[in-house]
Structures are given as C-alpha cells and as structure tokens.
Coordinates of C-alpha atoms in Angstrom, one line a residue:
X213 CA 16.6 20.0 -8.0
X214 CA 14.5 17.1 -7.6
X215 CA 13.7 15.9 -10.5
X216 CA 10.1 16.5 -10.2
X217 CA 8.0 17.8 -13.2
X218 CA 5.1 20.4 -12.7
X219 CA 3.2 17.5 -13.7
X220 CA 4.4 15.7 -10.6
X221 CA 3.4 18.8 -8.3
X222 CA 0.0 18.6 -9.6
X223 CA -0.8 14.9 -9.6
X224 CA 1.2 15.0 -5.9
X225 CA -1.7 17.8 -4.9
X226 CA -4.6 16.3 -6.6
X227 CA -4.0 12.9 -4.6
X228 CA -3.2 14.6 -1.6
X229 CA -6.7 16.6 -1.8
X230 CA -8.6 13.2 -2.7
X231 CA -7.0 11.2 0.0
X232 CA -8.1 13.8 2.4
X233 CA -11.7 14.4 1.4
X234 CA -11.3 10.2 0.9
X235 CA -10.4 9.5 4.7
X236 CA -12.0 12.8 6.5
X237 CA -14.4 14.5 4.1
X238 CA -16.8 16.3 4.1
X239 CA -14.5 19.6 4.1
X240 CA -14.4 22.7 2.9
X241 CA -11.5 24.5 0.6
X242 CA -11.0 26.4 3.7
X243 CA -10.2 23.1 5.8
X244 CA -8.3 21.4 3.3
X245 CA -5.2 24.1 3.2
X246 CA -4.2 22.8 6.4
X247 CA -4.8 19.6 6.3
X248 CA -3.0 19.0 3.2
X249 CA -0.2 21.6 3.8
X250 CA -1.3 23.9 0.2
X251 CA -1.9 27.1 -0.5
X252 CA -5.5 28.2 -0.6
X253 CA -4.8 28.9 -4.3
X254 CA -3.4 25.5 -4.9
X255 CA -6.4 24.5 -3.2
X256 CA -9.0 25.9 -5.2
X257 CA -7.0 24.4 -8.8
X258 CA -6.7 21.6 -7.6
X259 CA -10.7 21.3 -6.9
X260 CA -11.7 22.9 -9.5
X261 CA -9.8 20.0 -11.5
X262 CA -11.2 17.4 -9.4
X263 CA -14.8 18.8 -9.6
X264 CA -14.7 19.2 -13.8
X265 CA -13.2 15.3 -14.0
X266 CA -16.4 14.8 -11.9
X267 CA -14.2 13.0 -9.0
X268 CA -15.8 15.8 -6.1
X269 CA -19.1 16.6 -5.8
X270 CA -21.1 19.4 -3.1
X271 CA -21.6 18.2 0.3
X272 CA -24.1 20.7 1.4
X273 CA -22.4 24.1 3.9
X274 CA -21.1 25.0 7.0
X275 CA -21.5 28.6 8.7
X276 CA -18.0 30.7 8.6
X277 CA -16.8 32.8 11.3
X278 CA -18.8 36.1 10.2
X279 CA -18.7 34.8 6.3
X280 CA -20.7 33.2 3.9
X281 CA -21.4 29.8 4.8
X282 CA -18.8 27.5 3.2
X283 CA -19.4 24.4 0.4
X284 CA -18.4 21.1 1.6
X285 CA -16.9 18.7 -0.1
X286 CA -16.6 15.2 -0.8
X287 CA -15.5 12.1 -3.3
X288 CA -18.0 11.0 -5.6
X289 CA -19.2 7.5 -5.3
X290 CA -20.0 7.1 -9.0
X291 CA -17.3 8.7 -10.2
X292 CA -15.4 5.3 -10.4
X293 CA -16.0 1.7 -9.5
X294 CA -13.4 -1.4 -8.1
X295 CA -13.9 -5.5 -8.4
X296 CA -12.3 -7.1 -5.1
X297 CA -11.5 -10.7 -5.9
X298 CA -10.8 -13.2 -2.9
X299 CA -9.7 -16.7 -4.0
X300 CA -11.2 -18.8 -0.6
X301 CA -10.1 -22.0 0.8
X302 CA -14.0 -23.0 0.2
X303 CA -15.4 -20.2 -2.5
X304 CA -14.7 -17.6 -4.7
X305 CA -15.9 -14.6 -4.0
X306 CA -16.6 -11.2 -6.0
X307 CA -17.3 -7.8 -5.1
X308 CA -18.4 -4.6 -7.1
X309 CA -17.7 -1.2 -4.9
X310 CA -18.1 2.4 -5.9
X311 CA -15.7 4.8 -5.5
X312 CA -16.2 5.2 -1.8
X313 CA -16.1 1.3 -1.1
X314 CA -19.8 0.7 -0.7
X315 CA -20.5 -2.6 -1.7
X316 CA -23.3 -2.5 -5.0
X317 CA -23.2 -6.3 -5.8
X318 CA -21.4 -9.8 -4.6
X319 CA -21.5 -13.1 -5.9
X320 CA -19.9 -16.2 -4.7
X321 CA -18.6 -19.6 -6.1
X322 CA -17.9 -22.7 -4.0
X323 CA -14.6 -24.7 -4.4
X324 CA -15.6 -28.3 -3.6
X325 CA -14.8 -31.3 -5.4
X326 CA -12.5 -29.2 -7.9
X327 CA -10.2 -27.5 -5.3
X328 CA -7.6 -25.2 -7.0
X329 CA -8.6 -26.3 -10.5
X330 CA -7.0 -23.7 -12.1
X331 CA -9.9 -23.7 -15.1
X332 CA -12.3 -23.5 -12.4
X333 CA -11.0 -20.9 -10.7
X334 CA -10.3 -18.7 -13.5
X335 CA -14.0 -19.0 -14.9
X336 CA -15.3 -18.6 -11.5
X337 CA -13.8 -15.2 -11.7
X338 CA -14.8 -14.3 -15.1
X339 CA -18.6 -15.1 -14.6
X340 CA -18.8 -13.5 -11.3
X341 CA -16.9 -10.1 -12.8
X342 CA -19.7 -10.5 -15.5
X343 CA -22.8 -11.0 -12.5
X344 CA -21.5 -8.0 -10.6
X345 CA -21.7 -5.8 -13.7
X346 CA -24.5 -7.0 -15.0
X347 CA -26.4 -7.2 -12.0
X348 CA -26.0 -3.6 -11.1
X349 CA -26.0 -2.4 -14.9
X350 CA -22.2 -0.8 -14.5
X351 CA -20.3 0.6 -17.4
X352 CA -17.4 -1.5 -17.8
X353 CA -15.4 1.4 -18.8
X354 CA -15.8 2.9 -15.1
X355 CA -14.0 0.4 -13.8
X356 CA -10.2 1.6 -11.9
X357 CA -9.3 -2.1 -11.9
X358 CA -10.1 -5.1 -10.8
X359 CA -8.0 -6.5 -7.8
X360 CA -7.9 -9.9 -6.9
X361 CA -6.3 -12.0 -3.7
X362 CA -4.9 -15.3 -3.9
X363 CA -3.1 -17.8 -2.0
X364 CA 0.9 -17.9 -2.6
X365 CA 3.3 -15.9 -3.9
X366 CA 2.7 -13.4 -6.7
X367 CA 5.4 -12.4 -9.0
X368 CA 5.5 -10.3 -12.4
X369 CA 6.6 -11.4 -16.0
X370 CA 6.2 -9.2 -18.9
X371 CA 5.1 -12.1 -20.9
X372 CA 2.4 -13.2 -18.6
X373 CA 1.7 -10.2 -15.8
X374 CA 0.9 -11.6 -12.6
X375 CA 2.1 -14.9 -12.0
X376 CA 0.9 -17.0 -9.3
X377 CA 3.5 -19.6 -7.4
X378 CA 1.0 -21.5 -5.0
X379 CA 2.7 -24.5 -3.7
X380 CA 0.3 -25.2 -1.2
X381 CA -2.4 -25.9 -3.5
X382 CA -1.0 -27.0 -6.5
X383 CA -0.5 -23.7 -8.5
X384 CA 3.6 -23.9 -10.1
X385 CA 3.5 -20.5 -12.1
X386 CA 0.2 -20.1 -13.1
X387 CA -0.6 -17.4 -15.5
X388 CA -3.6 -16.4 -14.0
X389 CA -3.2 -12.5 -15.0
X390 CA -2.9 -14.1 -18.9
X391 CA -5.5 -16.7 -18.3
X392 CA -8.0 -14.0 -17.0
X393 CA -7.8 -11.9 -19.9
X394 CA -8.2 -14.5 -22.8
X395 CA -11.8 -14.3 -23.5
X396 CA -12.5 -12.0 -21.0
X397 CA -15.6 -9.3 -21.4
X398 CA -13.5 -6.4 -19.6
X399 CA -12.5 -3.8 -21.8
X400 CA -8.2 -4.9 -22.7
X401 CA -7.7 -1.0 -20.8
X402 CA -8.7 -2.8 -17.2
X403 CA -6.0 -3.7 -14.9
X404 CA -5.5 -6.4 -13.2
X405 CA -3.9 -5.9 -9.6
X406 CA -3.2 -9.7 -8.2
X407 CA -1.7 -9.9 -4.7
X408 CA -1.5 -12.4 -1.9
X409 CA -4.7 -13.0 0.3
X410 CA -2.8 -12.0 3.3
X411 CA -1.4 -9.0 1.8
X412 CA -5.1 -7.9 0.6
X413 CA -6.6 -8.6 4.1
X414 CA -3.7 -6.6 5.7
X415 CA -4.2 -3.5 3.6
X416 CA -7.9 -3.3 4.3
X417 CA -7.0 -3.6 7.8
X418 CA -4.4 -0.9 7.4
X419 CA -7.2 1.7 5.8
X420 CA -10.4 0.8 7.8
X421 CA -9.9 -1.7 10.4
X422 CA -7.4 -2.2 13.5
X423 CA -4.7 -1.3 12.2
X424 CA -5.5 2.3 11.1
X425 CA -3.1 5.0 12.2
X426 CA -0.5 2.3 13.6
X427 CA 3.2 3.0 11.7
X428 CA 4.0 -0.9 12.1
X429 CA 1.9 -4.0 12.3
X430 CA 1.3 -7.3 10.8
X431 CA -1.9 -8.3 10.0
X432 CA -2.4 -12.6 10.8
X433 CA -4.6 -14.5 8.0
X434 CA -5.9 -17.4 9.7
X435 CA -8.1 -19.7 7.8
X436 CA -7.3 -23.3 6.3
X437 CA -3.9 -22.5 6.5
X438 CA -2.2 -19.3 7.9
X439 CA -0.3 -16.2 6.5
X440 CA 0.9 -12.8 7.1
X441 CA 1.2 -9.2 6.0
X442 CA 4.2 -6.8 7.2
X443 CA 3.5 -3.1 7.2
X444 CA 6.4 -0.9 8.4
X445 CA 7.0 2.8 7.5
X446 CA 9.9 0.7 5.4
X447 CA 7.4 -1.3 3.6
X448 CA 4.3 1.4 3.4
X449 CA 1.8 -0.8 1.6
X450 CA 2.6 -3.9 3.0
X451 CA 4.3 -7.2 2.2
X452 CA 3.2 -10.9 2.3
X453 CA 5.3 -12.7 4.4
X454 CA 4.8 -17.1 4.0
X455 CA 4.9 -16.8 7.8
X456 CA 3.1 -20.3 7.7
X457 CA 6.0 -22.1 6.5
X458 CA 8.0 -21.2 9.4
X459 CA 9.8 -24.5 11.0
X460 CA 8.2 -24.6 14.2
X461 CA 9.2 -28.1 14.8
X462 CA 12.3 -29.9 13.0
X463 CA 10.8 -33.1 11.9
X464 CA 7.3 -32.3 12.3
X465 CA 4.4 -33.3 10.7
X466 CA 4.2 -32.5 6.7
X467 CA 2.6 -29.9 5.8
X468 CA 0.8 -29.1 2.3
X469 CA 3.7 -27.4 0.9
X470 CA 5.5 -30.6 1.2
X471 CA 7.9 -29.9 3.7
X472 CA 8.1 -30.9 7.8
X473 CA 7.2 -28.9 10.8
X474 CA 5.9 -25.4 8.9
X475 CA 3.7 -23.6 11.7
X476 CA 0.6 -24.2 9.0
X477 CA 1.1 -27.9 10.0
X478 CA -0.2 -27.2 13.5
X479 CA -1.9 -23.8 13.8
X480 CA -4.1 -23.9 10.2
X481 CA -7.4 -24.8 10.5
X482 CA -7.0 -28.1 8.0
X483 CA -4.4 -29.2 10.5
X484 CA -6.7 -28.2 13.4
X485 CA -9.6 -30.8 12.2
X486 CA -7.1 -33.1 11.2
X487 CA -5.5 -33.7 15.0
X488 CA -8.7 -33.5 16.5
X489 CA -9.2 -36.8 14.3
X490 CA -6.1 -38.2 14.9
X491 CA -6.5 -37.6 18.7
X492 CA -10.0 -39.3 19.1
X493 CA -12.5 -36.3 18.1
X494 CA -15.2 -36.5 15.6
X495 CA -15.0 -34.0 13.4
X496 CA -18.8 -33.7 10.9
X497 CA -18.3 -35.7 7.9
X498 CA -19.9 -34.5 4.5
X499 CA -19.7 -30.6 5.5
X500 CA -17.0 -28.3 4.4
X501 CA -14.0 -26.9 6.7
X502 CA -16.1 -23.7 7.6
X503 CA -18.7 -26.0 9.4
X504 CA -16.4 -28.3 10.6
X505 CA -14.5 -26.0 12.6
X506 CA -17.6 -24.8 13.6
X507 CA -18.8 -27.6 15.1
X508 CA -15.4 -28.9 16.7
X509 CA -15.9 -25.3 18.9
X510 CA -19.1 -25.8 19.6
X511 CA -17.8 -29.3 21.2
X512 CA -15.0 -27.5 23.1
X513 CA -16.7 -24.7 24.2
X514 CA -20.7 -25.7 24.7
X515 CA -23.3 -24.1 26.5
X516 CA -22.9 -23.6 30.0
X517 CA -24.7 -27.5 31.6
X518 CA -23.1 -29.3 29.2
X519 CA -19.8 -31.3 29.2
X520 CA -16.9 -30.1 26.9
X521 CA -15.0 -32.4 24.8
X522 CA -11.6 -33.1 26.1
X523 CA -9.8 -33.9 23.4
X524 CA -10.9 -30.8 21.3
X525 CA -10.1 -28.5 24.2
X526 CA -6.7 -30.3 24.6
X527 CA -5.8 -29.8 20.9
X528 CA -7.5 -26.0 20.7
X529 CA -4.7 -25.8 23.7
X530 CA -2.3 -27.1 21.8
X531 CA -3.0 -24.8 18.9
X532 CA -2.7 -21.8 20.7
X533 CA 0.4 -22.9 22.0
X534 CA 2.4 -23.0 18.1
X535 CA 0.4 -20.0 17.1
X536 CA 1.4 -17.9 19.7
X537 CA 4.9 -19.1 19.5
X538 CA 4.6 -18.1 15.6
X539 CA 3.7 -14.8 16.3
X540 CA 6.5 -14.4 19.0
X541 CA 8.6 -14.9 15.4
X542 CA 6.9 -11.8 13.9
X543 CA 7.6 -9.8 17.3
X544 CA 10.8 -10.8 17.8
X545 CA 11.6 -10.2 13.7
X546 CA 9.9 -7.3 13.2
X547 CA 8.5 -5.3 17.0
X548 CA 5.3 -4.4 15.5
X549 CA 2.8 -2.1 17.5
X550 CA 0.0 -4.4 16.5
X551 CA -0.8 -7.3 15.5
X552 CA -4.2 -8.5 14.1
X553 CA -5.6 -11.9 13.4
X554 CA -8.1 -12.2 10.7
X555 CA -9.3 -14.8 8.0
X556 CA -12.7 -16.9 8.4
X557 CA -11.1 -19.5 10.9
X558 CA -9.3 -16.8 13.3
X559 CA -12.6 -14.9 13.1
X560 CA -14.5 -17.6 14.6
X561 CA -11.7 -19.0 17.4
X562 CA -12.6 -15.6 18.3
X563 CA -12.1 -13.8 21.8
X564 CA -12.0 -16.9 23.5
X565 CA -9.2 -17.6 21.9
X566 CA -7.0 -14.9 21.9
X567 CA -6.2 -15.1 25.7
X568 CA -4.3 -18.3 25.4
X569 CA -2.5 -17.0 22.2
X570 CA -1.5 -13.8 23.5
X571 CA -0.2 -15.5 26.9
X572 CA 2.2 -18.0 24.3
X573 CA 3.1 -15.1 22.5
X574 CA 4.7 -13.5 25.4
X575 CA 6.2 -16.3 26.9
X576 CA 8.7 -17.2 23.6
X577 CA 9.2 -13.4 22.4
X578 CA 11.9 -11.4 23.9
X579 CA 10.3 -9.0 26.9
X580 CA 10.9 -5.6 25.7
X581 CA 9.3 -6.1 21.7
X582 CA 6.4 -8.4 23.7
X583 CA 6.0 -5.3 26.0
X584 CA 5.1 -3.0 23.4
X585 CA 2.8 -5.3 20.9
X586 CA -0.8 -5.5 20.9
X587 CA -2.6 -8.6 19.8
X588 CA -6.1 -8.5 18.7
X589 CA -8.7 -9.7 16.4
X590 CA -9.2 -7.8 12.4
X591 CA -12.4 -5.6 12.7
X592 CA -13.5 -5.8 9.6
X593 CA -14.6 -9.5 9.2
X594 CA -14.9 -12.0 6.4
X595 CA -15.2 -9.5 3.4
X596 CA -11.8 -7.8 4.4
X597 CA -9.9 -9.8 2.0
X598 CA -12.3 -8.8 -0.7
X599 CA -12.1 -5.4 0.5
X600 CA -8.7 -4.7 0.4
X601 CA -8.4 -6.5 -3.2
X602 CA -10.2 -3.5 -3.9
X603 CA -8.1 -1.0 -2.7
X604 CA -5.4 -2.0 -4.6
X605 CA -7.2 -0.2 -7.9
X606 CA -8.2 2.6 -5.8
X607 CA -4.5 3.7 -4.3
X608 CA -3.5 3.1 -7.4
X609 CA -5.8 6.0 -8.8
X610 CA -5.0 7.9 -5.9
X611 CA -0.9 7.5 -6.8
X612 CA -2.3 9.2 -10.3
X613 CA -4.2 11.7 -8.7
X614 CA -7.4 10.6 -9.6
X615 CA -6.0 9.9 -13.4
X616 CA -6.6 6.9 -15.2
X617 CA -4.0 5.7 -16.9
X618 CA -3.4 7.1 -20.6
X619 CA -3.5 4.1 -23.5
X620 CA 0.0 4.1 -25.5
X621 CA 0.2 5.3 -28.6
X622 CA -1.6 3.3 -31.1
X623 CA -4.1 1.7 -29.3
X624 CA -4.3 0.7 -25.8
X625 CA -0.8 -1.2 -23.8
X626 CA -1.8 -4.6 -21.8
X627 CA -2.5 -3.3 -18.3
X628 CA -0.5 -5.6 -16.7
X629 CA 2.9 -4.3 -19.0
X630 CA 2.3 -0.8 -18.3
X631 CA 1.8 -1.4 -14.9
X632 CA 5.0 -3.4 -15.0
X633 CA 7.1 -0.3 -16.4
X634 CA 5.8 2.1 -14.7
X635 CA 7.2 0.3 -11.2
X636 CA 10.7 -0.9 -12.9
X637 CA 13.5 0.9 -11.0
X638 CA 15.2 4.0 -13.2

C-alpha cells in the first residue's frame, strides 16, 4: 500500500487530464488515454467532472478512422483567472491572465525617488490588483491566486505567511504576505503565492520559453543586479539560488548587499553604469537605469560610420568576462543542459553579447560539464517574470486537480496558513 486515498487517484487523473489538454490540447477522449496513461473509462469520468466544474469546454471534431467524428477538447479560458506580480528594479508591474495565460489587463507603477519603500510598494500592488479587476470587470471570486515576484529571499511564518529577506534593497523581514492583506479588496479566500523574481522568471521559462522539455537548467535573471533559478529533476519547480552574491573577487568592490567582491558588484547592470563612470564614460544623467544602459550600448556598439566608445566597450569586455566566469560556477556546481539569461538588462546586451559570455564561460568551467551546456537568451521577454508569477496559482490548481481549495470549518482559513500546512512534512 501506498497510502494513497481514492481521493488522491482522482485528483492525480483530473490534473493529469488538465495538464494535457493545458500543454497539447485540443484532443479528443480518444487521444487523451495514451497520452495520460488511463483507461478510456477513467477518461471519460474524469471529463465528465472536468466539463460539469466548467474547467473543459468543446473544441469543435475530428474525423475517426470509419467512426463518428470525435469532440475535441480543451481548457476553458474563463473558467478561472491569475494576477502575476513582478516587483522591478524601476516599476511595479501587474498582470490579469485567464486561465490559459492570455494577458486581459496590465498596469504598471514606477519606483523612482521612493525605491523599495516598503508602503509604496505594497500599495502599488494593491491599486494595480484593484485596476486589473476593475478594468476588465473580473469577479474577484474567480481568482486561483495571486502570485507575486520579488527580489530576495522568501521564507514562511505562520504568523505572517510570506516573509520577504531583501538585503539588497533594504527589505530585513518584511511581512509583505501580512501587509498585502490588511485592507486589501481581495476576498480573505485568495492566496497569495510570493517567490523570488528569478525563481518566477525561471518557471515561465521552464513552461513556455527555452527551457521547455530540458530535465536541468538554470535560468540567469539579469537586470540591476543578477540572480538565478535551479531546475533539476531533484528540484522539479525550481529553486532561487543568490547566485549574485557569489565571491568573484576576494576584496572586491562592495556590493549592495554590503559585502566585497559578490559577482552583482561587476556583472549587474547598476554596477555596469557605475564603472563606465568611474572609468571615463558618460553615462545620461536624469533618466532611469533602463535608458541608461540603453544608451551606454548605443555608445559601444553604434551604427556602422561611427566611432565606438572605448571605454564602454572595454568595460562591456570586462563584464562579460565575471559573468561568464559566474556561470562557469553554475556549470561546474550543477552541469545543467541549459542555461538561459533573461531580465530587462540581459534582454537588451542581447546577442551581441552572448558570444563573449559564452567564450568566458568555457574557459573557467571544467571541459566535460562546459561540453554539454547550452547558453542562450530567455524567449519570452520582459513580461516573463510577470508570467511565471502567474503560474505559481495555476500549478497550484493543477496539484488540486483543478479544485480550489475548500475554506476550514467555520469560515474561511488565511490562505497563506493553509497553504503553509498543506506543504509541512508528515
């Protein structure tokens, strides 16, 4: 025996029928017996199920061999609805999806003068969950959760719920899971699924983007500073790693976190600016990191007749130099198939860039790991970190089989406790 409960079996085939019609629907009951390994008579319970919680819907038909033509199948976009969340280095931004991760509304927030306020984060977050809804007249109560990706590291109290430790920008234990629901709009039934940025951007990556149907990878967020997600068949739905505070130079320059020589100290694009300045450049005053960057590659790299800046190239050189030795750490650790760099500042270094990288990469790694990695940009561009706060909600319903989670006797729990016992060890 097991352990497992008939109740199991059925939520088991009722996620294993959504994920399929999820990732290669349309299909028909016919096709979905061996793709998910059941019976046709498990098959046709389980979508009957699915179809009366209104989770599938007709698809139009396909001729059989000889037969009636078969009903396809697929998920139901408005069966269901996620908020992805992604806590910027410049903004705050906020996504509504359906079911099917079609974007229905967005709304952003800059972080200027404020930075990591945490007041101004947190009510940057509640009014652009209120625009979203509003804007697209969604029911509240159709929400699987609301996922949200932030910098640091994330770690669960039952006092509090998620509990954000952001040393890099100021953030010692902040309560934000807490903070978020006092005098919040959301019904007290919504969870709250808070996760590292890098962790967010790798599971969107993992589900859509480069990294689909590799077992290992780990998926590089590059922006103001840098960070990492690990996905192994160990660690299935990935891990944040603080790959940025790596010691790549033992008294090196100080890095935000406080300490000397992390890799975020040389390969993050705050850093990046910042030596260009100390080395003679001229980085655009009075515009935000985005469009500083921007314009310190346009220097480095102009259009073909005109002169490129030396010092820019020099330290762009330079950068690709400590990156690429930082991700000769995550080969070396870790021999992933793939590895992808994303985030807004990777995303514009670009092609150009990667050559260099992926050169210095190889050089410090050990051969036989370095032989067997691939190192490319994300595919699914800025919005991947909002994306794949998203997710979090939705393989969460999928774990449930397309369930939402029962309230406890009484009156509904806090989200974030019975989230909390449900993943304690037994």
């Amino acid at each position: 025996m097991n352990g497992r409960t008939v109740r199991d079996l059925r939520r088991a085939n009722r996620t294993a029928v959504l994920q399929r019609l999820y990732f290669d629907g349309p299909l028909s009951r016919f096709e979905l017996g061996p793709a998910t390994g059941l019976s046709s008579g498990s098959v046709s319970n389980v979508v009957a199920d699915l179809v009366a919680d209104g989770l599938l819907e007709e698809a139009g038909s396909v001729e059989s061999d000889g037969g009636r033509p078969r009903t396809l199948l697929r998920v139901a976009p408005g069966s269901g609805h996620m908020i992805g969340v992604d806590v910027g280095e410049t903004r705050v931004r906020v996504e509504l999806f359906d079911l099917t991760l079609t974007e229905l509304a967005r709304t952003e927030r800059p972080l200027t003068q404020q930075g990591y306020d945490v007041e101004v984060v947190v009510g940057h977050i509640r009014d652009g969950l209120a625009e979203v809804l509003a804007d697209t007249g969604t029911d509240p109560k159709t929400l699987l959760g609301v996922g949200i990706g932030v910098p640091g590291i994330v770690a669960h109290t039952p006092e509090s719920g998620a509990v954000v430790h952001g040393q890099t920008i100021g953030w010692d234990a902040v309560p934000l899971e807490a903070l978020l629901r006092t005098g919040s709009a959301l019904p007290g039934d919504v969870r709250y699924f808070i996760d590292n940025g890098a962790k967010t951007l790798g599971q969107a990556e993992m589900w859509f983007g480069g990294g689909r149907g590799a077992r290992s990878a780990v998926v590089v967020l590059f922006g103001s500073g840098v960070g990492a997600c690990l996905v192994t068949p160990e660690v299935e739905h990935g891990r944040a790693v603080e790959w940025g505070h790596l010691t790549v130079r033992v008294g090196g320059r100080r890095c935000r976190c406080g300490a000397l020589g992390c890799l975020e100290a040389y390969a993050g694009a705050e850093s990046l600016l910042e030596r260009w300045r100390e080395a003679g450049g001229r980085p655009a005053e009075g515009v935000d990191e985005e469009s500083a960057l921007t314009a310190m590659l346009a220097a480095a790299w102009p259009p073909e007749g005109e002169e490129a800046d030396p010092v820019a190239l020099a330290v762009l050189d330079e950068t690709a130099e400590y990156l690429g030795a930082g991700l000769s750490d995550l080969i070396n650790l870790f021999q992933p198939e793939r590895i992808l760099v994303g985030g807004w500042a990777g995303l514009q270094l670009g092609e150009r860039f990667l050559p260099a990288v992926r050169r210095h990469a190889t050089a410090y790694a050990l051969r036989y790991p370095a032989g067997k990695v691939t190192v490319d940009l994300g595919r699914l561009g800025p919005d991947a970190v909002t994306v794949g706060a998203a997710i979090l909600p939705l393989a969460d319903f999928f774990a449930r089989g397309g369930r939402r989670p029962e309230p406890a006797p009484g009156g509904p729990a806090p989200a974030w406790r019975t989230a909390l016992e449900e993943r304690a060890p037994h």
